[in-house]
Short mmCIF file of C-alpha atoms and ligand atoms in Angstrom, two decimals:
data_model
loop_
_atom_site.label_atom_id
_atom_site.label_comp_id
_atom_site.label_asym_id
_atom_site.label_seq_id
_atom_site.Cartn_x
_atom_site.Cartn_y
_atom_site.Cartn_z
CA MET W 151 94.63 -44.38 22.06
CA LEU W 152 94.32 -44.66 18.62
CA ASP W 153 95.53 -48.30 18.61
CA ILE W 154 92.55 -49.37 21.08
CA GLN W 155 90.27 -47.41 18.75
CA SER W 156 91.21 -49.16 15.87
CA LYS W 157 90.68 -52.23 17.50
CA LEU W 158 87.31 -51.51 18.85
CA LEU W 159 86.30 -50.50 15.25
CA SER W 160 87.94 -53.31 13.56
CA ARG W 161 85.55 -56.19 11.77
CA ASP W 162 88.67 -58.09 11.92
CA PRO W 163 88.78 -61.15 14.20
CA SER W 164 92.59 -61.39 14.30
CA LEU W 165 92.60 -58.16 15.95
CA TRP W 166 90.27 -59.01 18.64
CA PRO W 167 91.35 -59.99 21.76
CA ALA W 168 92.23 -63.77 21.94
CA GLN W 169 91.94 -66.44 24.90
CA PRO W 170 88.74 -67.76 24.50
CA ALA W 171 88.87 -69.22 28.13
CA THR W 172 87.12 -72.65 29.04
CA ASP W 173 85.30 -71.43 31.95
CA SER W 174 81.56 -70.25 30.61
CA ASP W 175 81.72 -67.81 33.11
CA THR W 176 84.96 -65.85 32.03
CA ALA W 177 85.08 -67.29 28.63
CA PHE W 178 85.61 -64.66 25.67
CA ILE W 179 82.34 -63.25 24.25
CA PRO W 180 83.12 -61.93 21.21
CA PHE W 181 80.97 -58.81 19.47
CA ASN W 182 80.48 -60.88 16.47
CA ARG W 183 81.05 -64.65 15.51
CA PHE W 184 80.37 -66.64 12.45
CA CYS W 185 77.62 -69.22 12.88
CA LYS W 186 77.20 -71.91 10.48
CA THR W 187 73.69 -73.29 9.71
CA GLY W 188 74.41 -77.05 8.63
CA MET W 189 74.49 -77.00 5.29
CA GLU W 190 77.12 -74.81 4.05
CA PHE W 191 80.00 -77.86 3.71
CA ALA W 192 77.64 -79.78 1.74
CA TYR W 193 76.86 -77.38 -0.83
CA ILE W 194 80.47 -76.16 -0.72
CA GLN W 195 81.11 -79.80 -1.75
CA GLN W 196 78.48 -79.75 -4.18
CA ALA W 197 79.80 -76.89 -6.04
CA ILE W 198 83.34 -78.32 -6.30
CA ASP W 199 82.38 -81.92 -7.32
CA GLU W 200 80.17 -80.39 -10.32
CA MET W 201 83.29 -78.77 -11.09
CA HIS W 202 81.86 -75.05 -11.04
CA VAL W 203 83.70 -73.01 -8.65
CA SER W 204 83.75 -69.54 -10.53
CA GLY W 205 80.48 -67.27 -10.58
CA ASN W 206 76.98 -67.80 -11.95
CA GLY W 207 77.08 -71.41 -11.03
CA ARG W 208 73.99 -73.40 -9.73
CA PHE W 209 74.60 -71.83 -5.98
CA THR W 210 74.59 -68.19 -7.32
CA LYS W 211 71.65 -69.16 -9.63
CA LEU W 212 69.79 -70.54 -6.35
CA CYS W 213 70.32 -67.61 -4.32
CA HIS W 214 69.38 -65.05 -6.91
CA ALA W 215 66.00 -66.87 -6.92
CA LEU W 216 65.46 -67.39 -3.50
CA LEU W 217 66.70 -63.40 -2.88
CA GLU W 218 63.83 -62.64 -5.65
CA GLU W 219 61.20 -64.61 -4.31
CA MET W 220 62.05 -63.48 -0.54
CA LEU W 221 62.01 -59.55 -1.81
CA GLY W 222 59.49 -59.71 -4.74
CA ALA W 223 62.26 -57.58 -6.76
CA PRO W 224 62.73 -58.51 -10.31
CA LYS W 225 66.07 -58.91 -9.94
CA VAL W 226 68.79 -59.71 -7.48
CA LEU W 227 72.48 -60.06 -8.56
CA LEU W 228 74.99 -61.44 -6.00
CA THR W 229 78.03 -59.40 -5.61
CA THR W 230 81.33 -59.29 -3.45
CA SER W 231 80.25 -57.13 -1.03
CA CYS W 232 77.38 -54.43 -0.67
CA THR W 233 80.28 -51.90 -1.21
CA ASP W 234 80.51 -53.27 -4.80
CA ALA W 235 76.60 -53.12 -5.18
CA LEU W 236 76.92 -49.32 -4.39
CA GLU W 237 79.73 -49.21 -6.75
CA MET W 238 77.49 -50.74 -9.61
CA ALA W 239 74.71 -48.63 -8.54
CA GLY W 240 76.90 -45.25 -9.38
CA LEU W 241 77.68 -46.65 -12.64
CA LEU W 242 74.39 -47.69 -13.62
CA LEU W 243 73.01 -44.26 -12.00
CA ASP W 244 75.61 -42.86 -14.77
CA VAL W 245 76.94 -40.50 -11.97
CA GLN W 246 79.43 -37.98 -13.02
CA PRO W 247 82.05 -35.62 -11.39
CA GLY W 248 80.10 -32.71 -10.00
CA ASP W 249 76.91 -34.64 -9.48
CA GLU W 250 75.77 -34.62 -5.64
CA VAL W 251 74.80 -37.37 -3.99
CA ILE W 252 72.61 -37.01 -0.43
CA LEU W 253 73.39 -39.59 2.22
CA PRO W 254 73.84 -39.87 5.79
CA SER W 255 76.95 -38.82 8.03
CA PHE W 256 76.03 -41.61 9.81
CA THR W 257 77.23 -44.59 8.27
CA PHE W 258 79.70 -46.97 6.62
CA VAL W 259 82.19 -45.34 4.14
CA SER W 260 81.27 -47.26 1.52
CA THR W 261 77.50 -45.34 1.20
CA ALA W 262 79.72 -42.39 0.45
CA SER W 263 83.03 -43.69 -1.50
CA ALA W 264 81.20 -45.70 -3.71
CA PHE W 265 79.64 -42.62 -5.39
CA ALA W 266 82.62 -40.41 -4.75
CA LEU W 267 84.78 -42.74 -6.72
CA ARG W 268 82.58 -41.57 -9.87
CA GLY W 269 83.46 -37.83 -8.83
CA ALA W 270 80.62 -37.30 -7.28
CA ARG W 271 80.11 -34.64 -4.38
CA PRO W 272 78.53 -36.60 -1.03
CA VAL W 273 76.09 -34.23 0.47
CA PHE W 274 75.62 -35.30 4.08
CA ILE W 275 72.45 -35.04 5.75
CA ASP W 276 72.10 -35.39 9.65
CA ILE W 277 69.82 -38.19 11.22
CA ARG W 278 66.74 -38.27 13.19
CA PRO W 279 67.64 -38.79 16.91
CA ASP W 280 65.08 -41.46 17.59
CA THR W 281 65.80 -44.00 14.74
CA LEU W 282 69.11 -42.57 13.96
CA ASN W 283 68.06 -42.56 9.90
CA LEU W 284 68.41 -39.71 7.32
CA ASP W 285 66.40 -36.88 8.41
CA GLU W 286 63.68 -36.52 5.68
CA ALA W 287 62.62 -33.13 6.91
CA GLN W 288 65.91 -31.56 6.10
CA LEU W 289 66.08 -33.48 2.58
CA GLU W 290 64.40 -30.79 0.18
CA ARG W 291 66.72 -28.02 1.15
CA LEU W 292 69.73 -30.15 0.51
CA ILE W 293 68.39 -30.79 -3.37
CA THR W 294 69.95 -28.72 -6.17
CA PRO W 295 70.09 -29.20 -10.01
CA ARG W 296 73.18 -31.20 -9.23
CA THR W 297 71.33 -33.67 -6.94
CA LYS W 298 71.71 -37.16 -8.55
CA ALA W 299 70.52 -39.51 -5.95
CA ILE W 300 69.55 -40.02 -2.44
CA VAL W 301 71.02 -43.10 -0.58
CA PRO W 302 68.89 -44.01 2.35
CA VAL W 303 70.51 -46.27 5.09
CA HIS W 304 67.98 -48.43 6.85
CA TYR W 305 70.08 -48.01 10.09
CA ALA W 306 70.09 -51.24 12.31
CA GLY W 307 67.47 -52.62 9.93
CA VAL W 308 64.68 -50.11 10.79
CA ALA W 309 63.10 -48.53 7.76
CA CYS W 310 63.86 -44.69 6.98
CA GLU W 311 60.44 -42.77 6.44
CA MET W 312 60.19 -43.73 3.03
CA ASP W 313 56.86 -42.51 2.10
CA ALA W 314 58.43 -38.64 2.65
CA ILE W 315 61.78 -39.57 1.10
CA LEU W 316 60.14 -41.18 -2.28
CA GLU W 317 57.79 -38.39 -2.77
CA ILE W 318 60.75 -35.47 -2.48
CA ALA W 319 62.85 -37.93 -4.85
CA ARG W 320 59.63 -38.34 -7.47
CA ARG W 321 59.02 -34.24 -7.39
CA TYR W 322 62.68 -33.52 -8.35
CA GLY W 323 63.33 -36.77 -10.38
CA VAL W 324 66.02 -37.72 -8.35
CA ALA W 325 67.13 -41.43 -7.74
CA VAL W 326 67.00 -43.58 -4.96
CA VAL W 327 69.23 -46.11 -4.18
CA GLU W 328 68.68 -47.97 -0.76
CA ASP W 329 71.68 -49.03 1.45
CA ASN W 330 69.90 -51.68 2.84
CA ALA W 331 73.07 -53.73 4.12
CA HIS W 332 71.46 -53.80 7.34
CA GLY W 333 67.91 -54.76 6.51
CA LEU W 334 67.25 -57.67 4.67
CA LEU W 335 63.57 -59.27 5.57
CA GLY W 336 62.77 -55.63 7.69
CA LYS W 337 59.49 -53.79 6.44
CA TYR W 338 58.17 -50.43 5.96
CA LYS W 339 54.58 -50.33 6.01
CA GLY W 340 54.35 -54.20 5.24
CA LYS W 341 56.85 -53.81 2.22
CA ASN W 342 60.29 -55.62 2.29
CA LEU W 343 63.34 -52.94 2.39
CA GLY W 344 65.34 -53.02 -0.52
CA THR W 345 62.30 -52.74 -2.70
CA PHE W 346 61.75 -49.14 -2.46
CA GLY W 347 64.28 -47.47 -4.35
CA CYS W 348 65.14 -47.85 -8.19
CA LEU W 349 67.99 -49.69 -6.62
CA ALA W 350 69.16 -51.20 -3.20
CA THR W 351 72.22 -53.11 -1.77
CA GLN W 352 72.61 -55.70 0.58
CA SER W 353 75.50 -56.85 2.44
CA PHE W 354 76.47 -60.39 3.21
CA HIS W 355 79.27 -59.53 5.44
CA GLU W 356 80.41 -61.81 8.42
CA THR W 357 78.77 -59.51 10.75
CA LYS W 358 75.30 -59.54 9.05
CA ASN W 359 72.25 -61.82 10.04
CA PHE W 360 73.08 -63.84 6.61
CA THR W 361 76.77 -64.13 5.54
CA CYS W 362 79.06 -65.78 3.11
CA GLY W 363 82.08 -64.15 4.85
CA GLU W 364 82.12 -61.22 2.21
CA GLY W 365 79.59 -60.77 -0.01
CA GLY W 366 76.52 -58.60 -1.22
CA ALA W 367 73.75 -58.06 -3.87
CA LEU W 368 72.48 -55.33 -5.78
CA VAL W 369 68.66 -55.54 -6.07
CA ILE W 370 67.14 -54.32 -9.12
CA ASN W 371 63.59 -52.61 -8.82
CA ASP W 372 63.67 -50.82 -11.82
CA ALA W 373 63.77 -53.50 -14.45
CA GLY W 374 64.99 -51.08 -16.97
CA TYR W 375 68.84 -51.55 -15.24
CA CYS W 376 68.55 -55.27 -15.89
CA GLU W 377 70.62 -55.74 -18.69
CA GLN W 378 73.29 -53.05 -17.98
CA ALA W 379 73.59 -54.53 -14.62
CA GLU W 380 74.88 -57.94 -16.02
CA ILE W 381 77.46 -56.08 -17.92
CA VAL W 382 78.78 -53.72 -15.18
CA ARG W 383 78.83 -56.78 -12.83
CA ASP W 384 80.74 -58.62 -15.82
CA LYS W 385 83.49 -56.44 -16.31
CA GLY W 386 82.04 -54.48 -18.64
CA THR W 387 81.41 -57.60 -21.24
CA ASN W 388 77.85 -58.92 -22.60
CA ARG W 389 79.30 -62.24 -21.57
CA GLY W 390 75.48 -63.00 -20.06
CA ARG W 391 73.86 -62.63 -23.67
CA PHE W 392 76.93 -64.69 -24.99
CA VAL W 393 76.13 -67.38 -22.24
CA ARG W 394 72.76 -67.60 -22.98
CA GLY W 395 73.20 -68.03 -26.55
CA GLN W 396 72.25 -64.50 -27.97
CA VAL W 397 75.40 -63.28 -29.34
CA ASP W 398 78.17 -65.51 -30.58
CA LYS W 399 81.12 -64.10 -28.75
CA TYR W 400 81.35 -61.63 -26.11
CA THR W 401 83.31 -58.07 -25.79
CA TRP W 402 83.72 -55.12 -24.27
CA VAL W 403 80.40 -52.89 -24.25
CA GLY W 404 80.51 -50.40 -21.20
CA LEU W 405 82.28 -49.91 -17.86
CA GLY W 406 82.34 -52.43 -15.60
CA SER W 407 84.42 -54.29 -12.79
CA SER W 408 84.88 -57.51 -11.25
CA TYR W 409 81.59 -57.95 -9.01
CA LEU W 410 80.92 -61.16 -9.27
CA PRO W 411 81.50 -63.92 -6.58
CA SER W 412 82.70 -67.54 -6.65
CA ASP W 413 79.84 -70.27 -6.44
CA ILE W 414 81.34 -71.14 -3.19
CA LEU W 415 80.45 -68.23 -1.41
CA ALA W 416 77.51 -68.53 -3.30
CA ALA W 417 76.98 -71.86 -1.79
CA ILE W 418 77.27 -70.89 1.93
CA LEU W 419 75.07 -68.13 1.38
CA TYR W 420 72.30 -70.20 0.08
CA ALA W 421 72.74 -72.49 3.20
CA GLN W 422 72.27 -69.34 5.38
CA LEU W 423 69.44 -67.78 3.55
CA GLU W 424 67.70 -71.20 3.40
CA SER W 425 67.73 -71.40 7.44
CA ARG W 426 66.57 -67.82 7.55
CA GLU W 427 63.39 -68.22 9.69
CA THR W 428 65.69 -69.97 12.08
CA ILE W 429 68.27 -67.19 12.09
CA GLN W 430 65.48 -64.87 12.61
CA ALA W 431 63.54 -66.26 15.08
CA GLN W 432 66.90 -66.72 17.25
CA ARG W 433 68.07 -63.21 16.44
CA ARG W 434 64.35 -62.06 17.38
CA HIS W 435 64.90 -63.48 20.82
CA ILE W 436 68.14 -62.11 21.47
CA TRP W 437 66.96 -58.43 20.63
CA GLU W 438 64.25 -59.04 22.64
CA ARG W 439 66.06 -60.30 25.82
CA TYR W 440 68.21 -57.19 25.75
CA ASN W 441 65.33 -55.05 25.20
CA MET W 442 63.32 -56.20 28.08
CA ARG W 443 66.20 -56.96 30.52
CA LEU W 444 68.12 -53.74 30.47
CA ARG W 445 64.64 -51.45 29.77
CA ASP W 446 64.72 -50.72 33.70
CA TRP W 447 68.34 -50.41 33.88
CA ALA W 448 68.74 -47.88 30.91
CA ALA W 449 65.40 -46.06 31.97
CA SER W 450 67.09 -45.47 35.53
CA TYR W 451 70.57 -44.11 34.09
CA GLY W 452 69.18 -42.06 31.29
CA VAL W 453 70.58 -44.45 28.36
CA GLY W 454 68.83 -44.32 24.86
CA MET W 455 67.86 -47.85 23.58
CA PRO W 456 66.64 -48.79 20.08
CA VAL W 457 63.29 -47.09 18.93
CA VAL W 458 61.46 -49.11 16.41
CA PRO W 459 58.43 -47.26 14.96
CA PRO W 460 55.24 -49.02 14.50
CA GLN W 461 54.98 -48.98 10.74
CA CYS W 462 58.85 -50.58 10.70
CA GLN W 463 59.05 -54.25 11.07
CA GLN W 464 62.87 -54.62 11.88
CA SER W 465 65.20 -57.01 10.91
CA PHE W 466 67.03 -57.83 14.42
CA HIS W 467 70.28 -56.75 12.92
CA MET W 468 71.89 -55.54 16.19
CA PHE W 469 71.38 -53.75 19.60
CA TYR W 470 72.94 -50.25 20.52
CA LEU W 471 72.86 -48.48 23.66
CA LEU W 472 73.07 -44.91 23.60
CA MET W 473 75.10 -44.05 26.64
CA PRO W 474 74.75 -40.41 28.72
CA SER W 475 78.26 -39.70 27.34
CA GLU W 476 81.17 -40.32 25.22
CA GLY W 477 83.03 -40.76 28.87
CA SER W 478 80.72 -43.30 30.22
CA ARG W 479 80.72 -45.32 26.83
CA ALA W 480 84.28 -45.47 27.14
CA ARG W 481 84.03 -46.79 30.74
CA LEU W 482 81.28 -49.42 29.73
CA ILE W 483 83.72 -50.71 26.87
CA ARG W 484 86.51 -51.09 29.66
CA HIS W 485 83.98 -52.31 32.09
CA LEU W 486 82.80 -55.13 29.92
CA GLN W 487 86.40 -55.66 28.58
CA ALA W 488 87.43 -56.46 32.00
CA ARG W 489 84.74 -59.11 31.90
CA ASN W 490 85.97 -60.68 28.52
CA ILE W 491 83.21 -59.21 26.84
CA LEU W 492 83.69 -57.26 23.56
CA SER W 493 81.50 -54.55 22.78
CA VAL W 494 81.83 -51.69 19.86
CA PHE W 495 80.83 -48.21 18.58
CA HIS W 496 80.46 -46.71 14.90
CA TYR W 497 80.05 -44.79 13.21
CA LEU W 498 82.39 -41.63 13.29
CA PRO W 499 80.90 -39.11 11.27
CA LEU W 500 81.96 -39.13 7.40
CA HIS W 501 81.39 -35.15 7.19
CA LEU W 502 84.56 -34.97 9.92
CA SER W 503 86.60 -37.49 8.10
CA GLN W 504 89.49 -36.82 6.33
CA MET W 505 87.81 -37.32 3.06
CA GLY W 506 84.54 -35.79 4.01
CA LEU W 507 86.27 -32.91 4.91
CA ARG W 508 88.08 -33.23 1.51
CA LEU W 509 85.17 -33.30 -0.41
CA GLY W 510 83.02 -30.46 1.37
CA GLY W 511 81.74 -31.66 4.80
CA ARG W 512 82.40 -28.61 6.63
CA GLY W 513 79.65 -27.02 5.38
CA CYS W 514 77.43 -30.07 6.38
CA SER W 515 75.66 -29.51 10.08
CA CYS W 516 74.88 -32.58 11.44
CA PRO W 517 74.80 -32.11 15.25
CA VAL W 518 72.79 -35.43 16.10
CA THR W 519 75.27 -37.32 13.97
CA GLU W 520 78.08 -36.04 16.09
CA ASP W 521 76.44 -36.27 19.33
CA VAL W 522 75.17 -40.13 18.66
CA SER W 523 78.61 -40.93 17.01
CA ASN W 524 80.25 -40.30 20.75
CA ARG W 525 77.99 -42.18 22.64
CA LEU W 526 76.70 -45.30 20.95
CA LEU W 527 77.68 -48.67 22.06
CA ARG W 528 76.89 -52.18 20.14
CA LEU W 529 76.38 -55.29 22.14
CA PRO W 530 77.45 -58.62 21.41
CA PHE W 531 74.64 -59.80 18.77
CA TYR W 532 75.17 -63.03 16.65
CA ASN W 533 73.11 -66.02 15.41
CA GLY W 534 74.88 -68.43 17.85
CA LEU W 535 74.88 -66.05 21.15
CA THR W 536 73.45 -68.32 23.91
CA GLU W 537 71.39 -67.59 26.28
CA PRO W 538 73.83 -67.95 29.11
CA GLU W 539 76.37 -66.08 27.34
CA GLN W 540 73.82 -63.44 26.46
CA ALA W 541 73.04 -63.19 30.35
CA ARG W 542 76.48 -62.54 31.21
CA VAL W 543 76.36 -59.65 28.85
CA ILE W 544 73.21 -58.28 30.35
CA ARG W 545 74.33 -58.80 34.13
CA ALA W 546 77.89 -57.15 33.28
CA VAL W 547 75.59 -53.98 31.72
CA GLN W 548 73.40 -53.73 34.82
CA GLU W 549 76.08 -53.68 37.21
CA PHE W 550 77.65 -50.75 35.68
CA GLU W 551 76.64 -47.12 37.12
CA PRO W 552 77.02 -44.57 33.82
C1 PLP Q 954 75.35 -49.37 5.98
C2 PLP Q 954 76.63 -49.85 5.54
N1 PLP Q 954 76.50 -49.87 4.23
C3 PLP Q 954 77.52 -50.55 3.65
C4 PLP Q 954 78.35 -51.66 3.80
C5 PLP Q 954 79.46 -52.61 3.55
O1 PLP Q 954 79.34 -53.84 3.37
P1 PLP Q 954 80.28 -55.08 2.94
O2 PLP Q 954 81.02 -54.89 4.27
O3 PLP Q 954 79.74 -56.00 2.46
O4 PLP Q 954 80.72 -53.91 1.84
C6 PLP Q 954 78.51 -51.76 5.64
C7 PLP Q 954 79.13 -52.48 6.39
O5 PLP Q 954 78.67 -52.90 7.25
C8 PLP Q 954 77.51 -50.70 6.23
O6 PLP Q 954 76.82 -50.90 7.48
#
């Protein structure tokens, strides 16, 4: 059981069922697949030809400028992952042992571990049953004099209720760091996700809308963090000032680590970001087809579907079903597997994880998280998912009786 579960949760394609069959009616449909947009190899070649393959080369700078323009943010720094961008946020906010950081239990491990690494205690908040985002109505009672930050996660690229979250954060003088791993190009009331918190983080992992395999970015909305962020990303050194000719040698000036990706990764990412309109149009079609064609089936069996409130423009990151029970989810996974289609689930509640319990999760009450975690199922969703492939997935789901 554990073996099957770990395979289902795995983001490592080598652990997924093999055998891409040749017959298109039976060929394996993965949950996620990397899709190149066309310019990736040319840009990698250019980085190599120009002999700058370490960080902060041409393509890193191009990504920075493009992301700053896309988001309307004062500064964006590429990082080696969203996890690393979150760790940078922990360092920049000077999170200390004993500080508390409020974050949803229903999220990826990194949202919590990045701050736990600095000695902070994660305070887990439950989610809303509609958007599966942190329940802002429960936020205020979790704030204490030790609260250092609130980390909203825009789940599936659908915005959290940022007005309420920011109002509470402002009133108590607490920082907001958006974990926007899913939400690049999503909006809340017309404003880009990733531009609400003093800091925000992006993921460019292979499973995301735009990817360089492993990668991320720190979005700096409070310009006061810009210089320190450069230092934190460059091993705690003032190398950035040295490169700009502002000092004649560089040295160790603060806490930091190696969070700067190679320009080869930036080259891949730049190709993907340049194609953002095509990618988003594809993903929108995929999302809308699932939503339209599965609506009646879902309604007749009491299966939940994603909720996108009118004030939110989503990023079309994923499509999920909320099955009536854990058992029906397990049966649907097997039903799809038997048709060579991989579906996956996530997240296991962090407050009940080994580390979550050690750090105080036992005292948390997150019943919605526990319920959703048992019932949520993600369907195959990637830029190159073809219409016939998706039709097969939809047909297979429709044949299933929960
Ligand atoms: C909400 C959330 N935050 C952070 C991460 C970590 O992203 P990365 O793999 O880029 O470190 C993920 C990964 O999927 C995620 O879902």
